[in-house]
Coordinates of C-alpha atoms in Angstrom, one line a residue:
X1 CA -7.0 -59.2 86.4
X2 CA -8.9 -57.5 83.6
X3 CA -9.0 -53.7 83.5
X4 CA -10.7 -51.3 81.1
X5 CA -8.0 -49.9 78.9
X6 CA -8.4 -46.4 77.6
X7 CA -9.2 -46.1 73.9
X8 CA -6.3 -45.4 71.6
X9 CA -5.6 -41.7 70.9
X10 CA -7.2 -41.6 67.4
X11 CA -10.4 -43.2 68.7
X12 CA -10.5 -41.0 71.8
X13 CA -10.2 -37.9 69.6
X14 CA -13.0 -39.2 67.3
X15 CA -15.3 -39.8 70.3
X16 CA -14.4 -36.4 71.7
X17 CA -15.3 -34.7 68.4
X18 CA -18.6 -36.6 68.1
X19 CA -19.5 -35.4 71.6
X20 CA -18.4 -31.8 70.9
X21 CA -20.6 -31.4 67.8
X22 CA -23.8 -32.9 69.2
X23 CA -25.3 -29.6 70.0
X24 CA -23.6 -27.5 67.3
X25 CA -26.4 -25.6 65.6
X26 CA -26.5 -23.5 62.4
X27 CA -26.3 -20.4 64.6
X28 CA -22.5 -20.9 64.8
X29 CA -22.1 -19.7 61.2
X30 CA -22.7 -16.2 62.7
X31 CA -19.1 -16.3 63.9
X32 CA -18.0 -16.6 60.2
X33 CA -20.3 -13.8 59.1
X34 CA -19.2 -11.4 61.9
X35 CA -15.5 -12.1 61.4
X36 CA -15.6 -11.7 57.6
X37 CA -17.6 -8.5 58.0
X38 CA -14.8 -6.9 60.1
X39 CA -12.4 -7.3 57.1
X40 CA -14.9 -6.3 54.4
X41 CA -16.2 -3.3 56.3
X42 CA -12.7 -2.1 57.1
X43 CA -11.8 -2.2 53.4
X44 CA -14.8 0.0 52.6
X45 CA -13.9 2.8 55.0
X46 CA -13.2 6.2 53.4
X47 CA -10.0 6.5 55.5
X48 CA -6.9 4.3 55.0
X49 CA -4.7 4.3 58.2
X50 CA -1.5 2.4 57.9
X51 CA -1.8 -1.3 58.5
X52 CA -5.6 -1.3 58.2
X53 CA -5.8 -3.3 54.9
X54 CA -3.3 -6.0 55.9
X55 CA -5.2 -6.4 59.2
X56 CA -8.5 -6.7 57.3
X57 CA -6.9 -9.3 55.0
X58 CA -5.7 -11.3 58.1
X59 CA -9.2 -11.2 59.6
X60 CA -10.7 -12.4 56.3
X61 CA -8.2 -15.3 56.3
X62 CA -9.4 -16.2 59.8
X63 CA -13.0 -16.1 58.6
X64 CA -12.1 -18.5 55.8
X65 CA -10.5 -20.9 58.3
X66 CA -13.5 -20.7 60.5
X67 CA -15.8 -21.4 57.6
X68 CA -13.9 -24.6 56.7
X69 CA -13.8 -25.7 60.3
X70 CA -17.5 -25.2 60.8
X71 CA -18.5 -26.9 57.5
X72 CA -16.5 -29.9 58.7
X73 CA -18.0 -29.8 62.1
X74 CA -21.5 -29.5 60.8
X75 CA -20.9 -32.4 58.5
X76 CA -19.9 -34.5 61.5
X77 CA -23.0 -33.2 63.3
X78 CA -25.3 -34.4 60.5
X79 CA -23.5 -37.7 60.2
X80 CA -23.4 -38.7 63.9
X81 CA -26.4 -36.8 65.3
X82 CA -29.1 -36.8 62.6
X83 CA -31.7 -36.8 65.4
X84 CA -30.4 -33.4 66.7
X85 CA -30.1 -32.0 63.1
X86 CA -33.7 -32.9 62.3
X87 CA -34.8 -31.4 65.7
X88 CA -33.1 -28.1 64.7
X89 CA -35.2 -28.0 61.5
X90 CA -38.4 -28.7 63.5
X91 CA -37.6 -26.0 66.0
X92 CA -39.0 -22.6 65.0
X93 CA -36.3 -20.9 67.2
X94 CA -33.4 -22.7 65.4
X95 CA -34.5 -23.3 61.8
X96 CA -34.2 -19.6 60.7
X97 CA -30.5 -19.8 61.5
X98 CA -30.0 -21.9 58.4
X99 CA -29.9 -18.5 56.6
X100 CA -26.6 -18.0 58.4
X101 CA -25.0 -20.8 56.4
X102 CA -25.8 -18.9 53.2
X103 CA -24.6 -15.6 54.6
X104 CA -21.4 -17.1 55.9
X105 CA -20.5 -18.5 52.4
X106 CA -21.4 -15.1 50.8
X107 CA -19.5 -13.0 53.3
X108 CA -16.3 -15.0 52.9
X109 CA -16.7 -15.0 49.1
X110 CA -17.2 -11.2 49.0
X111 CA -14.3 -10.7 51.3
X112 CA -12.1 -12.7 49.0
X113 CA -12.8 -10.2 46.2
X114 CA -12.2 -7.1 48.4
X115 CA -9.3 -7.9 50.7
X116 CA -8.6 -11.7 50.3
X117 CA -7.0 -11.0 46.9
X118 CA -4.1 -9.4 48.7
X119 CA -3.1 -12.8 50.1
X120 CA -4.2 -15.3 47.4
X121 CA -4.1 -13.2 44.2
X122 CA -6.8 -11.9 42.0
X123 CA -7.4 -15.0 39.9
X124 CA -7.8 -17.2 43.0
X125 CA -9.9 -14.6 44.7
X126 CA -12.3 -14.4 41.7
X127 CA -12.5 -18.2 41.5
X128 CA -13.2 -18.6 45.2
X129 CA -15.6 -15.7 45.2
X130 CA -17.6 -17.1 42.2
X131 CA -17.9 -20.6 43.8
X132 CA -19.0 -19.2 47.2
X133 CA -21.4 -16.7 45.5
X134 CA -23.1 -19.4 43.5
X135 CA -23.3 -21.9 46.4
X136 CA -24.3 -19.2 48.9
X137 CA -27.1 -17.9 46.6
X138 CA -28.5 -21.4 46.1
X139 CA -28.5 -22.0 49.8
X140 CA -30.0 -18.5 50.4
X141 CA -32.9 -19.1 48.1
X142 CA -33.5 -22.5 49.6
X143 CA -33.6 -21.0 53.1
X144 CA -35.8 -18.1 52.0
X145 CA -38.4 -20.5 50.7
X146 CA -37.9 -23.6 52.9
X147 CA -37.8 -21.9 56.4
X148 CA -41.0 -19.9 55.9
X149 CA -42.7 -23.0 54.5
X150 CA -41.7 -25.0 57.6
X151 CA -42.9 -22.3 59.9
X152 CA -46.2 -22.2 58.1
X153 CA -47.0 -25.9 57.9
X154 CA -44.9 -27.6 60.6
X155 CA -43.8 -25.3 63.3
X156 CA -47.3 -23.9 64.3
X157 CA -45.8 -20.7 65.6
X158 CA -47.8 -18.1 67.5
X159 CA -47.7 -14.3 67.1
X160 CA -46.1 -14.0 70.6
X161 CA -43.1 -16.1 69.4
X162 CA -42.1 -13.6 66.7
X163 CA -38.5 -12.5 67.0
X164 CA -35.9 -10.8 64.8
X165 CA -34.4 -14.2 64.1
X166 CA -37.2 -14.8 61.7
X167 CA -35.6 -12.3 59.4
X168 CA -32.4 -14.3 58.8
X169 CA -33.5 -16.5 55.9
X170 CA -35.1 -13.5 54.2
X171 CA -31.9 -11.4 54.5
X172 CA -29.7 -14.1 52.9
X173 CA -30.7 -13.2 49.3
X174 CA -29.9 -9.6 50.1
X175 CA -26.3 -10.6 50.9
X176 CA -26.2 -12.3 47.5
X177 CA -27.4 -9.1 45.9
X178 CA -24.7 -7.1 47.6
X179 CA -21.9 -9.7 46.8
X180 CA -22.8 -10.3 43.1
X181 CA -21.8 -6.9 41.7
X182 CA -18.2 -7.6 42.8
X183 CA -18.0 -10.3 40.1
X184 CA -19.6 -8.2 37.3
X185 CA -16.3 -6.6 36.2
X186 CA -14.7 -10.0 35.9
X187 CA -17.3 -11.3 33.4
X188 CA -17.2 -10.7 29.6
X189 CA -18.9 -7.4 28.5
X190 CA -22.4 -7.4 27.3
X191 CA -25.0 -10.0 28.2
X192 CA -23.1 -11.8 31.0
X193 CA -22.5 -8.7 33.0
X194 CA -26.0 -7.4 32.5
X195 CA -27.5 -10.7 33.4
X196 CA -25.6 -11.0 36.6
X197 CA -26.4 -7.4 37.6
X198 CA -30.1 -7.7 36.9
X199 CA -30.2 -11.1 38.7
X200 CA -28.7 -9.2 41.8
X201 CA -31.5 -6.6 41.4
X202 CA -34.0 -9.4 41.5
X203 CA -32.5 -10.9 44.6
X204 CA -32.6 -7.4 46.1
X205 CA -36.3 -7.1 45.4
X206 CA -37.4 -10.5 46.7
X207 CA -35.4 -10.0 49.9
X208 CA -36.6 -6.5 50.4
X209 CA -40.3 -7.4 49.9
X210 CA -40.0 -10.4 52.2
X211 CA -38.4 -8.2 54.9
X212 CA -41.1 -5.6 54.5
X213 CA -43.7 -8.3 55.2
X214 CA -41.9 -9.8 58.2
X215 CA -40.6 -6.6 59.9
X216 CA -44.1 -5.4 61.0
X217 CA -44.7 -8.8 62.7
X218 CA -41.4 -8.4 64.6
X219 CA -42.0 -4.8 65.5
X220 CA -45.6 -5.5 66.5
X221 CA -44.5 -8.3 68.8
X222 CA -42.0 -6.0 70.5
X223 CA -44.6 -3.2 71.0
X224 CA -47.5 -5.4 72.2
X225 CA -45.7 -8.4 73.8
X226 CA -43.2 -6.6 75.9
X227 CA -39.3 -6.9 75.8
X228 CA -37.7 -10.0 74.5
X229 CA -36.2 -12.5 76.9
X230 CA -32.8 -11.3 78.2
X231 CA -30.8 -13.9 76.3
X232 CA -32.6 -13.0 73.0
X233 CA -32.3 -9.2 73.4
X234 CA -29.1 -8.9 71.2
X235 CA -31.2 -10.3 68.4
X236 CA -32.8 -6.9 68.0
X237 CA -29.6 -5.8 66.2
X238 CA -30.5 -8.3 63.4
X239 CA -33.0 -5.8 62.1
X240 CA -30.0 -3.7 61.1
X241 CA -28.9 -6.4 58.6
X242 CA -31.5 -5.9 55.9
X243 CA -31.4 -2.1 56.3
X244 CA -27.6 -1.8 56.0
X245 CA -27.2 -4.6 53.5
X246 CA -29.8 -3.2 51.1
X247 CA -28.2 0.2 51.2
X248 CA -24.9 -1.4 50.5
X249 CA -26.4 -3.4 47.6
X250 CA -27.9 -0.4 45.8
X251 CA -24.6 1.4 46.2
X252 CA -22.8 -1.4 44.5
X253 CA -25.3 -1.5 41.8
X254 CA -24.6 2.1 41.1
X255 CA -20.8 1.4 41.2
X256 CA -20.9 -1.2 38.4
X257 CA -23.9 0.1 36.4
X258 CA -22.1 2.4 33.9
X259 CA -21.6 0.5 30.7
X260 CA -23.6 -2.5 31.9
X261 CA -27.3 -1.4 32.0
X262 CA -29.0 0.6 29.3
X263 CA -29.2 4.4 29.8
X264 CA -26.9 7.3 30.2
X265 CA -24.0 5.6 32.0
X266 CA -26.4 4.0 34.5
X267 CA -27.0 7.3 36.4
X268 CA -30.5 6.1 37.3
X269 CA -29.0 3.6 39.7
X270 CA -26.9 6.3 41.3
X271 CA -30.1 8.3 42.0
X272 CA -31.7 5.1 43.4
X273 CA -28.7 4.6 45.7
X274 CA -29.2 8.0 47.2
X275 CA -33.0 8.2 47.3
X276 CA -33.2 4.7 48.8
X277 CA -30.2 4.7 51.0
X278 CA -30.6 8.0 52.9
X279 CA -34.0 7.3 54.4
X280 CA -33.2 3.6 55.1
X281 CA -30.0 4.5 56.9
X282 CA -32.0 7.0 58.9
X283 CA -34.3 4.3 60.1
X284 CA -31.3 2.1 60.7
X285 CA -29.9 4.7 63.1
X286 CA -33.3 4.9 64.8
X287 CA -33.4 1.2 65.3
X288 CA -29.8 1.1 66.5
X289 CA -30.7 3.5 69.3
X290 CA -33.9 1.5 70.2
X291 CA -31.9 -1.8 70.2
X292 CA -29.2 -0.1 72.3
X293 CA -31.7 1.0 74.9
X294 CA -33.1 -2.5 75.2
X295 CA -29.6 -3.8 75.5
X296 CA -28.7 -1.5 78.4
X297 CA -31.9 -2.6 80.1
X298 CA -31.1 -6.3 79.6
X299 CA -27.5 -5.9 80.9
X300 CA -28.8 -4.1 84.1
X301 CA -31.2 -7.1 84.6
X302 CA -28.3 -9.6 84.4
X303 CA -28.1 -10.6 80.7
X304 CA -25.2 -13.0 80.4
X305 CA -23.1 -14.0 77.4
X306 CA -24.6 -16.3 74.7
X307 CA -24.1 -16.8 71.0
X308 CA -26.8 -14.2 70.3
X309 CA -24.1 -11.6 71.0
X310 CA -22.8 -12.2 67.5
X311 CA -25.7 -10.1 66.4
X312 CA -23.6 -7.1 67.4
X313 CA -21.2 -7.8 64.5
X314 CA -22.5 -8.6 61.0
X315 CA -25.6 -6.3 61.2
X316 CA -23.6 -3.3 62.4
X317 CA -21.0 -4.1 59.7
X318 CA -23.7 -3.8 57.0
X319 CA -24.4 -0.3 58.3
X320 CA -20.7 0.5 57.9
X321 CA -20.7 -0.5 54.3
X322 CA -24.0 1.2 53.7
X323 CA -22.7 4.5 55.1
X324 CA -19.5 4.1 53.0
X325 CA -21.7 3.6 49.9
X326 CA -23.7 6.7 50.7
X327 CA -20.4 8.6 51.2
X328 CA -19.2 7.6 47.8
X329 CA -22.4 8.7 46.0
X330 CA -23.3 11.8 47.9
X331 CA -19.8 13.1 48.7
X332 CA -21.0 14.1 52.2
X333 CA -18.3 14.0 55.0
X334 CA -21.1 13.2 57.5
X335 CA -21.4 9.7 56.0
X336 CA -17.6 9.3 56.1
X337 CA -17.7 10.1 59.8
X338 CA -20.7 7.8 60.4
X339 CA -18.9 4.9 58.7
X340 CA -15.8 5.4 60.8
X341 CA -17.7 5.6 64.1
X342 CA -19.8 2.5 63.3
X343 CA -16.6 0.6 62.4
X344 CA -15.0 1.4 65.7
X345 CA -18.2 0.0 67.4
X346 CA -18.0 -3.1 65.1
X347 CA -14.3 -3.8 65.8
X348 CA -14.8 -3.4 69.6
X349 CA -17.9 -5.6 69.6
X350 CA -16.1 -8.3 67.6
X351 CA -13.1 -8.3 69.9
X352 CA -15.3 -8.8 72.9
X353 CA -17.6 -11.4 71.4
X354 CA -14.8 -13.3 69.8
X355 CA -12.9 -13.5 73.1
X356 CA -15.9 -14.6 75.1
X357 CA -16.7 -17.2 72.4
X358 CA -13.2 -18.7 72.5
X359 CA -13.4 -18.8 76.3
X360 CA -16.7 -20.6 76.1
X361 CA -15.4 -23.1 73.6
X362 CA -12.3 -23.9 75.7
X363 CA -14.4 -24.3 78.8
X364 CA -17.0 -26.4 77.0
X365 CA -19.8 -24.2 78.2
X366 CA -20.9 -23.2 74.6
X367 CA -20.8 -26.7 73.3
X368 CA -22.8 -28.2 76.1
X369 CA -26.4 -29.1 75.7
X370 CA -29.3 -27.0 77.0
X371 CA -29.7 -27.3 80.7
X372 CA -33.0 -28.7 82.0
X373 CA -35.3 -26.2 83.7
X374 CA -35.1 -26.4 87.5
X375 CA -37.8 -28.2 89.3
X376 CA -39.5 -26.3 92.1
X377 CA -41.1 -28.5 94.7
X378 CA -44.2 -27.2 96.3
X379 CA -45.0 -27.8 100.0
X380 CA -47.7 -30.5 100.1
X381 CA -50.9 -29.6 101.9
X382 CA -53.8 -31.7 103.0
X383 CA -57.1 -31.4 104.7
X384 CA -58.4 -33.2 107.8
X385 CA -61.8 -34.6 108.0
X386 CA -62.9 -31.4 109.7
X387 CA -61.7 -29.3 106.8
X388 CA -58.7 -27.8 108.5
X389 CA -55.5 -27.4 106.4
X390 CA -52.4 -29.0 107.7

């Protein structure tokens, strides 16, 4: 009697992994971004409660582990499911998430230089930060050019399809701009430091101008096209990303400018940090209230959990670091308090979203493919020869 024997354990595990990664999209890098931001934003706070920094270092280590795991999983995805990978690039709703890969690399690299050095040492942190900064910047520039190109020539998008997700590839260079200044003090004085700082200023400019072009499209869609679909409502928080991250970037420029750029101790960049950051953070708070109102509406209408909930983490975290930068350069206690309040919101959001994500992965719900739309059968009608409906 011949029976089908189960595959050996190594083969069974390989088949299971191939199945699990079939629908794994680039949006999963948001888990790395959000986790790394919890550690980085905590280190930027103006208050230092006991145990905060070790906790931030532990969260950063978790983000590094998540990054390595996702890079391996996405490599398996491209190897075993190239059809799905190409479909992601052809999908205007998924392709912008390739900006998340760059931001995940940059977030972990920046975290290594702020809190990761407590665990791995300064030399290793600088080496890791430099590698991730260089790699992340290349990926960010490729996404900032490639994704809008695909949207223009391949995706054939309509104005009604505009969503905050379109901002992701344009924000990625801004994350590079905010991460690069952390490496400036570790370069030789003179031309190397000045070159890196001015390169970060260039990244800041190209990301800011790209965002200023895209944001009116997103806002116009929201005003004229009605609320976003329930599952996409958390994406409204993505608008906070370029606002908070750009404020963080100019604050870091001012931190490292003395002795690097020409002028009287780089005070011009300190003025820029205040004159730019104060109004931009004001608009960020306005948008936070608007997005929060849409979120309350969506929850009342039955919005369930999805991976878009990770939009509650990284963008809010950039507002924490932006507020902390303004606190440093203005000396106002109001910004200290704002940074602390926003960090409490960030930590609570991350705890909820991370727990729901783990539950979804364990159950398999988040790794399953999209469900087909239900088919509604209509009652057939006909007419008799006399014209009566039956």
